[in-house]
PDB file of C-alpha atoms and ligand atoms in Angstrom:
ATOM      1  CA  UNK S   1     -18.089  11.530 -16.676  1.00 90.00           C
ATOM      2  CA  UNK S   2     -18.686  12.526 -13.380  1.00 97.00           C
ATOM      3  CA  UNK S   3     -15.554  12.550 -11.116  1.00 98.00           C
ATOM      4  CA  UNK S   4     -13.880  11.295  -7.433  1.00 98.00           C
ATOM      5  CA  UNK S   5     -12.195  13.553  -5.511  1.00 98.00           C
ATOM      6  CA  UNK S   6     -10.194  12.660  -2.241  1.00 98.00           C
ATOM      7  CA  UNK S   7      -9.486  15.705   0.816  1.00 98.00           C
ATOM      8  CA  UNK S   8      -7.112  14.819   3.077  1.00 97.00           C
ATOM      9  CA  UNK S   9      -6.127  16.331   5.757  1.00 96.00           C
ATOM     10  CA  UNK S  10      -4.446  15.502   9.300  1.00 96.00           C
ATOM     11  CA  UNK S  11      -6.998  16.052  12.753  1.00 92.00           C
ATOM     12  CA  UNK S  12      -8.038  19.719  13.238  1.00 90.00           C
ATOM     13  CA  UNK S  13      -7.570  20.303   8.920  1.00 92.00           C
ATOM     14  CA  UNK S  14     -11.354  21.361   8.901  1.00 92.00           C
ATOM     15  CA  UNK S  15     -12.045  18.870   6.494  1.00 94.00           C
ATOM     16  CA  UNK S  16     -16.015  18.277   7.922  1.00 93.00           C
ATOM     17  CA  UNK S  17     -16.544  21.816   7.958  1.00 94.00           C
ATOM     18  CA  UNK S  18     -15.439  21.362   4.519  1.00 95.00           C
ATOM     19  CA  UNK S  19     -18.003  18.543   3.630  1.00 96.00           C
ATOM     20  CA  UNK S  20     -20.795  20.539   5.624  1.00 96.00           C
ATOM     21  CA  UNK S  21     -20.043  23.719   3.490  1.00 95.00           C
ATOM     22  CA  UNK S  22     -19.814  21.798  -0.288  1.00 96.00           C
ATOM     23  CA  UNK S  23     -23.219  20.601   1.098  1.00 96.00           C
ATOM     24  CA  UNK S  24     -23.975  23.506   2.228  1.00 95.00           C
ATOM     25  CA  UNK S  25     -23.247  25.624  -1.558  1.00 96.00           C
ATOM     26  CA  UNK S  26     -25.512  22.928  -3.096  1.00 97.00           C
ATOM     27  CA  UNK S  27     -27.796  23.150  -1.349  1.00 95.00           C
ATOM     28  CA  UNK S  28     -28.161  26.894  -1.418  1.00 96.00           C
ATOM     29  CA  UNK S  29     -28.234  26.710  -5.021  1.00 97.00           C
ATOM     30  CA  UNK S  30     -31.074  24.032  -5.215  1.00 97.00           C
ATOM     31  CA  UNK S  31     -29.026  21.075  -5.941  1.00 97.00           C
ATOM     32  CA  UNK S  32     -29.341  18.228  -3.579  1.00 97.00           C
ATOM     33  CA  UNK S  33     -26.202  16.456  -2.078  1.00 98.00           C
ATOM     34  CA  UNK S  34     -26.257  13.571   0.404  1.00 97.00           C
ATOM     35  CA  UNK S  35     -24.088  13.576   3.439  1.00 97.00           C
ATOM     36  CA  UNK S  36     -22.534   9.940   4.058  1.00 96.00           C
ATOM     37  CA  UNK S  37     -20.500   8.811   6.647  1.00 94.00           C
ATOM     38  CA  UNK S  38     -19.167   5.332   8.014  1.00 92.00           C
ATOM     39  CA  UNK S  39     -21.011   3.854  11.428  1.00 86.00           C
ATOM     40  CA  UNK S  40     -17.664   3.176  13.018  1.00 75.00           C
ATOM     41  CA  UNK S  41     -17.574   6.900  13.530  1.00 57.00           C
ATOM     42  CA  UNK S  42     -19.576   7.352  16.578  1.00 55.00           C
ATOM     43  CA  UNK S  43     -18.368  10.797  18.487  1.00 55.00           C
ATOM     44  CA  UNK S  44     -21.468  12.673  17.707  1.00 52.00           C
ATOM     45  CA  UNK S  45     -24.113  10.378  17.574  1.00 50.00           C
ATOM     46  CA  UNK S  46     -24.474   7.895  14.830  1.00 58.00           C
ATOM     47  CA  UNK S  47     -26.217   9.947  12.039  1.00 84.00           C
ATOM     48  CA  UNK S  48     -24.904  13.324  12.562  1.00 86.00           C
ATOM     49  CA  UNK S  49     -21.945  15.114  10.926  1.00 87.00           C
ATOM     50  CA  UNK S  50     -20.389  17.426  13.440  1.00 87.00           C
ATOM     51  CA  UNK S  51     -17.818  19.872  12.967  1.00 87.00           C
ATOM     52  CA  UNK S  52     -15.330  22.070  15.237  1.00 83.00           C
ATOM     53  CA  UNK S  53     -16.705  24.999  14.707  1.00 84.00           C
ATOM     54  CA  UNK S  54     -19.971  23.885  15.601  1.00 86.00           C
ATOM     55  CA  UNK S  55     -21.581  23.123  12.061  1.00 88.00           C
ATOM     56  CA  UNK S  56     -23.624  19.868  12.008  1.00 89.00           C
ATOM     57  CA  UNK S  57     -25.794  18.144   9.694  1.00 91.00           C
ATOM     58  CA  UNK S  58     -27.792  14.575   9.843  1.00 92.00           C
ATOM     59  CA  UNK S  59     -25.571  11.763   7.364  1.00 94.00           C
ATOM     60  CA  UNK S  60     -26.690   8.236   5.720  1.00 94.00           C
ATOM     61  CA  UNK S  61     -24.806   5.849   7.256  1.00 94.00           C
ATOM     62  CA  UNK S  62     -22.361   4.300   3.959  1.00 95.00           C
ATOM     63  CA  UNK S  63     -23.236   0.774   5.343  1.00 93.00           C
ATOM     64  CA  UNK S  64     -26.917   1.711   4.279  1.00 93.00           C
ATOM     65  CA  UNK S  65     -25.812   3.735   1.468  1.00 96.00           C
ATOM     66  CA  UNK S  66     -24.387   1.110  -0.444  1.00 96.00           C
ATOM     67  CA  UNK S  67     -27.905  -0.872  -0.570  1.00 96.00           C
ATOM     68  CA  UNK S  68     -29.207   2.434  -1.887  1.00 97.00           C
ATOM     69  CA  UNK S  69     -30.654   1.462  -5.612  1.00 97.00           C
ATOM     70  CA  UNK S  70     -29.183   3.653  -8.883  1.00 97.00           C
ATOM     71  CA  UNK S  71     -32.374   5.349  -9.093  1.00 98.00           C
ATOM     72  CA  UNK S  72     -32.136   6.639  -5.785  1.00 98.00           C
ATOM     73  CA  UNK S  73     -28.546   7.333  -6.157  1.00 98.00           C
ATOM     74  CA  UNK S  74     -28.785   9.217  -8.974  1.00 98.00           C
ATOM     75  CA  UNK S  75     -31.678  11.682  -7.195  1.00 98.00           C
ATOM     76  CA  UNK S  76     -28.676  13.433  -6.496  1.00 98.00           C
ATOM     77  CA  UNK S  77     -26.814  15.846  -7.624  1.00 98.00           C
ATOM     78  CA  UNK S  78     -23.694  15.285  -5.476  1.00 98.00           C
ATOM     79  CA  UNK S  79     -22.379  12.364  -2.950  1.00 98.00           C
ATOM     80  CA  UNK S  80     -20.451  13.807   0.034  1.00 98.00           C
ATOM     81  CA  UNK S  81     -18.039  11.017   2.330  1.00 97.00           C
ATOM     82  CA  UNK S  82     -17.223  12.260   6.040  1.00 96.00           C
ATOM     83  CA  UNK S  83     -14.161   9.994   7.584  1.00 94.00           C
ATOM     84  CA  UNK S  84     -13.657   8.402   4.323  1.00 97.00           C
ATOM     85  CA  UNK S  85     -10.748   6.531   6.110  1.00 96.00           C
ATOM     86  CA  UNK S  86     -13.272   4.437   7.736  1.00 94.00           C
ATOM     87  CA  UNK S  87     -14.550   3.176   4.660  1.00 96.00           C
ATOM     88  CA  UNK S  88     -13.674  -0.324   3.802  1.00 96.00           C
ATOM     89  CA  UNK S  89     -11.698  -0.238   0.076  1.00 98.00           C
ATOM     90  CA  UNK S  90     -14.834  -2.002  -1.101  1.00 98.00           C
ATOM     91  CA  UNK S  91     -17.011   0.527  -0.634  1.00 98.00           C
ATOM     92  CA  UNK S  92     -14.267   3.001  -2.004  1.00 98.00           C
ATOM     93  CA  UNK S  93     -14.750   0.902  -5.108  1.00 98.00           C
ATOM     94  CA  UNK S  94     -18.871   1.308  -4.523  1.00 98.00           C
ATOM     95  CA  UNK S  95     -18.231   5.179  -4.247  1.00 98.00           C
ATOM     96  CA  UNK S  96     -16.129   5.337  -7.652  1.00 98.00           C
ATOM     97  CA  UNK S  97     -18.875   3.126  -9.399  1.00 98.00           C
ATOM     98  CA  UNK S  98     -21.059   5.945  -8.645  1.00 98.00           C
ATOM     99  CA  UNK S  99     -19.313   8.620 -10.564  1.00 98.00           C
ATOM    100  CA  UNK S 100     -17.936   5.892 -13.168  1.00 98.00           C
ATOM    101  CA  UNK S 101     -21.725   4.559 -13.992  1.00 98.00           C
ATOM    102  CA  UNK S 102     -23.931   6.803 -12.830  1.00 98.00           C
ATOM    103  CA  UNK S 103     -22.616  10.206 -13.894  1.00 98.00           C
ATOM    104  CA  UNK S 104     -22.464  11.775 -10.228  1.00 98.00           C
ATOM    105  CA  UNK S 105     -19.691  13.441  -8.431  1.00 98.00           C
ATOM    106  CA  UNK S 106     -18.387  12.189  -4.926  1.00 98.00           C
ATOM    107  CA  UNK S 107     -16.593  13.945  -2.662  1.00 98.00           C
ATOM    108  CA  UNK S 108     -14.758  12.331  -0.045  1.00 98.00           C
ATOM    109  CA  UNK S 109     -12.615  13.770   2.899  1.00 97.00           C
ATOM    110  CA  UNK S 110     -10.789  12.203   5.339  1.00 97.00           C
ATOM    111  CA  UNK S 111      -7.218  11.277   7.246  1.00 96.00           C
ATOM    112  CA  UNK S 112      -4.723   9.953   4.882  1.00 97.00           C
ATOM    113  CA  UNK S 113      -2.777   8.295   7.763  1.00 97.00           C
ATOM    114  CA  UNK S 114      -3.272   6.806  11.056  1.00 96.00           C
ATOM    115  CA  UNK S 115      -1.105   7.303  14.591  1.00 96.00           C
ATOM    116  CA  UNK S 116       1.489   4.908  13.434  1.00 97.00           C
ATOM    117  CA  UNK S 117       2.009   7.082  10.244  1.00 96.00           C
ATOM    118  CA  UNK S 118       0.216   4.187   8.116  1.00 97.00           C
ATOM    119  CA  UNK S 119      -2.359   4.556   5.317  1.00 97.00           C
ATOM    120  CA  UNK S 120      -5.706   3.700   6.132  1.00 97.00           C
ATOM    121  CA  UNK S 121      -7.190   1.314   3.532  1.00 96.00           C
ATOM    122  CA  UNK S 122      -9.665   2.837   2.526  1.00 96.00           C
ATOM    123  CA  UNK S 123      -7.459   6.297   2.235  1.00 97.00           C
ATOM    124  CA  UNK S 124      -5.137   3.635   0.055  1.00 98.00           C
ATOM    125  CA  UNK S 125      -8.104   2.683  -2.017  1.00 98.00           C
ATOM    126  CA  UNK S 126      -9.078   6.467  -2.645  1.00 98.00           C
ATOM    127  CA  UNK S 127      -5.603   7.563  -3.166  1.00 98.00           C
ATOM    128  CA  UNK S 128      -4.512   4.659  -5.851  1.00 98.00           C
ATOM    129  CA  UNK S 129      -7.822   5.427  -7.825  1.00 98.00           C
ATOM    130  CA  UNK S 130      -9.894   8.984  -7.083  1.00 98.00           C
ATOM    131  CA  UNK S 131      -9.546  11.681  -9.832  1.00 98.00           C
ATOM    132  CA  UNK S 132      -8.695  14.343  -8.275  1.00 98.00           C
ATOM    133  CA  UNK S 133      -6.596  14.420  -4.869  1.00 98.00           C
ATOM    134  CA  UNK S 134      -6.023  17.594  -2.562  1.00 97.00           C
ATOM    135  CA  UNK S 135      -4.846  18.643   0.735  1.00 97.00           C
ATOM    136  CA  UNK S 136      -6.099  20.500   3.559  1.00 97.00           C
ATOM    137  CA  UNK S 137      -3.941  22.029   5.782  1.00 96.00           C
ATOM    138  CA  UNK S 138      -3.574  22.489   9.245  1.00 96.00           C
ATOM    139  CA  UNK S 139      -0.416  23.155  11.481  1.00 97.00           C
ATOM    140  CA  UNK S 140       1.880  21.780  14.392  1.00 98.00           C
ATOM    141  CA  UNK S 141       2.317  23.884  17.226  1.00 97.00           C
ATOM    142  CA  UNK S 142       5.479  24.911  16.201  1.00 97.00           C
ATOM    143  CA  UNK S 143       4.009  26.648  13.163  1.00 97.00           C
ATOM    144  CA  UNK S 144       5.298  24.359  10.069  1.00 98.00           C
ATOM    145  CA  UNK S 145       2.575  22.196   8.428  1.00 97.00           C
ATOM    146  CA  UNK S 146       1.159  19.031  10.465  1.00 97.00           C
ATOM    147  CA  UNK S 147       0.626  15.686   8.928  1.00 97.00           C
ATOM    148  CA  UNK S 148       1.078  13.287  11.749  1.00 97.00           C
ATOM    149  CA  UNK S 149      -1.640  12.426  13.594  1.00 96.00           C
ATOM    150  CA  UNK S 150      -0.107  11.724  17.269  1.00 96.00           C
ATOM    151  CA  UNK S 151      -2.172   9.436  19.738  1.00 95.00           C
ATOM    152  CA  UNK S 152      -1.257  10.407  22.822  1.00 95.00           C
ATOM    153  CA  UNK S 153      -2.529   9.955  26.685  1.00 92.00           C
ATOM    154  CA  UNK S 154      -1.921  11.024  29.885  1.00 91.00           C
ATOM    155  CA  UNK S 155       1.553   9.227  29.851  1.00 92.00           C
ATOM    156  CA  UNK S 156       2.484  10.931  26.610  1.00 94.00           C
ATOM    157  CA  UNK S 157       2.487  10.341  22.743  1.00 95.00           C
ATOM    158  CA  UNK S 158       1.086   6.589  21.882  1.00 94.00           C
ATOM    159  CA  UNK S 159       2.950   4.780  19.836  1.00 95.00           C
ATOM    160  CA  UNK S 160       1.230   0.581  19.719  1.00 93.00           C
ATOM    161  CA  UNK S 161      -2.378   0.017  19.053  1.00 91.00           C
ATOM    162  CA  UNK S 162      -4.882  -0.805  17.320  1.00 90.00           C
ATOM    163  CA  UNK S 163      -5.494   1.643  13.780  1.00 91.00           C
ATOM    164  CA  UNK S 164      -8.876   2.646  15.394  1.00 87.00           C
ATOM    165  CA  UNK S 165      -9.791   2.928  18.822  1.00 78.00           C
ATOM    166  CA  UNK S 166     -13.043   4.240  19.684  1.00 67.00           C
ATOM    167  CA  UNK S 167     -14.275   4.882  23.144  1.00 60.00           C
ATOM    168  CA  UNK S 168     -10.787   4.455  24.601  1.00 62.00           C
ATOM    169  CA  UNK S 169      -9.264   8.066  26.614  1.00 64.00           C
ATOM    170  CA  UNK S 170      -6.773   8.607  24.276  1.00 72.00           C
ATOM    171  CA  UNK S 171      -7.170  11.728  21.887  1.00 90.00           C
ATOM    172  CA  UNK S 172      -5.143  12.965  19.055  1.00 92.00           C
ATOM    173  CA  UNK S 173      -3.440  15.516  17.934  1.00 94.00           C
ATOM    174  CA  UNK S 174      -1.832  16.387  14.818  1.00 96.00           C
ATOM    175  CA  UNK S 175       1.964  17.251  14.460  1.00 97.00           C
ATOM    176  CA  UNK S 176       4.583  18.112  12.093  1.00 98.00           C
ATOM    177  CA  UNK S 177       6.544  14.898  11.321  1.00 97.00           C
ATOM    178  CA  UNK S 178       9.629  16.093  13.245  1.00 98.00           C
ATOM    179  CA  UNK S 179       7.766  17.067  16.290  1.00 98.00           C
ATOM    180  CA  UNK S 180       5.839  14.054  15.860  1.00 98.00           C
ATOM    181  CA  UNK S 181       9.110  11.548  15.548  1.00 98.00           C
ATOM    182  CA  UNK S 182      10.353  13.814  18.733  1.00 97.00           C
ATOM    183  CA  UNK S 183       7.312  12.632  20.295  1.00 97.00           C
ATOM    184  CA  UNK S 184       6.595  16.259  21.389  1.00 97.00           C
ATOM    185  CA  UNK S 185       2.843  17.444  21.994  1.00 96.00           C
ATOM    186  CA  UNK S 186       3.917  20.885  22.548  1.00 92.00           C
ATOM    187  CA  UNK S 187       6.037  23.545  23.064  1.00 91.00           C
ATOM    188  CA  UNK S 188       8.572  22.906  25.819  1.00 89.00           C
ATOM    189  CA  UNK S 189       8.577  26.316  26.959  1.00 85.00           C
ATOM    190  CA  UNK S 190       4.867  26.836  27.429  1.00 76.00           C
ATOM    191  CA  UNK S 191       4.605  23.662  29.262  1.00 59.00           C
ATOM    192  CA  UNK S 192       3.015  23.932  32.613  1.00 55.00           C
TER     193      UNK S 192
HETATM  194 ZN1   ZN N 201       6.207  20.850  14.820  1.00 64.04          ZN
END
């Protein structure tokens, strides 16, 4: 039986340049893999998949995906989820039908954990019932390992709000928990 697997990471953990790249060694090899992501992630254009470091590639949208039929599902080799945290835990459930029923693997990546340190449901979803669950790393400025994702402005670190804002000025970054309970963005030295 074909398998689930949840990356998590916190912001800046690489983990679409991770997605691109298992597309990517698929593809190279002549399998096919599908790139899905969820419409409420609109930074780079609706239907594109945009990394950092400057890799890109066009996605399905999952709202559409899930009206795909088994047939066409199962014309490939491998399912690949960008921003799985935006997923509803419905379509989580959708995603593990696909490995459950018909035999093929999906990948997901995403945040475990919003600004307010809270699971995103369909991060929950993944976590309580995906196969095979791994982190990617990434680190505070301080040098330990970051798992916080701080939303922060020009007034400082955020702490009230909504679990997704989109379009608003505020932009994240992603702290160690002590820094990010301290509420510091950076170092205090280096501050200008
Ligand atoms: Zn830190």
């Amino acid at each position: 039986m074909a398998k689930i697997y949840f990356y998590y990471g916190a912001m800046g953990s690489s983990k679409t340049a991770n997605a691109l790249m298992t597309h990517f060694n698929y593809q190279e090899v002549g399998q096919n893999a599908l790139l899905v992501k969820p419409s409420i992630d609109t930074r780079d254009g609706v239907q594109t998949v945009k990394s950092r470091i400057g890799l890109s590639h066009e996605a399905v949208l999952l709202e559409d995906f899930v009206n795909y039929t088994e047939e066409q599902i199962k014309s490939y080799d491998c399912i690949i989820v960008d921003e799985v945290q935006f997923a509803t835990p419905q379509q989580v459930d959708f995603l593990s039908d696909i490995a459950d029923f018909m035999n093929v693997p999906v990948v997901c990546y995403g945040l475990r954990a919003d600004f307010q340190n809270k699971l995103f449901p369909g991060s929950e979803r993944l976590i309580t019932i995906c196969d095979e669950i791994k982190e990617l790393k990434t680190v505070c400025w301080c040098g330990k390992k970051a798992t916080c994702n701080a939303r922060y402005n020009e007034n400082g670190i955020v702490r009230e709000g909504s679990q997704v804002m989109l379009g608003a000025n505020d932009s994240y970054i992603a702290l160690c928990r002590y820094h990010f309970k301290k509420g510091m963005l950076q170092n205090p030295d280096i501050e200008a």
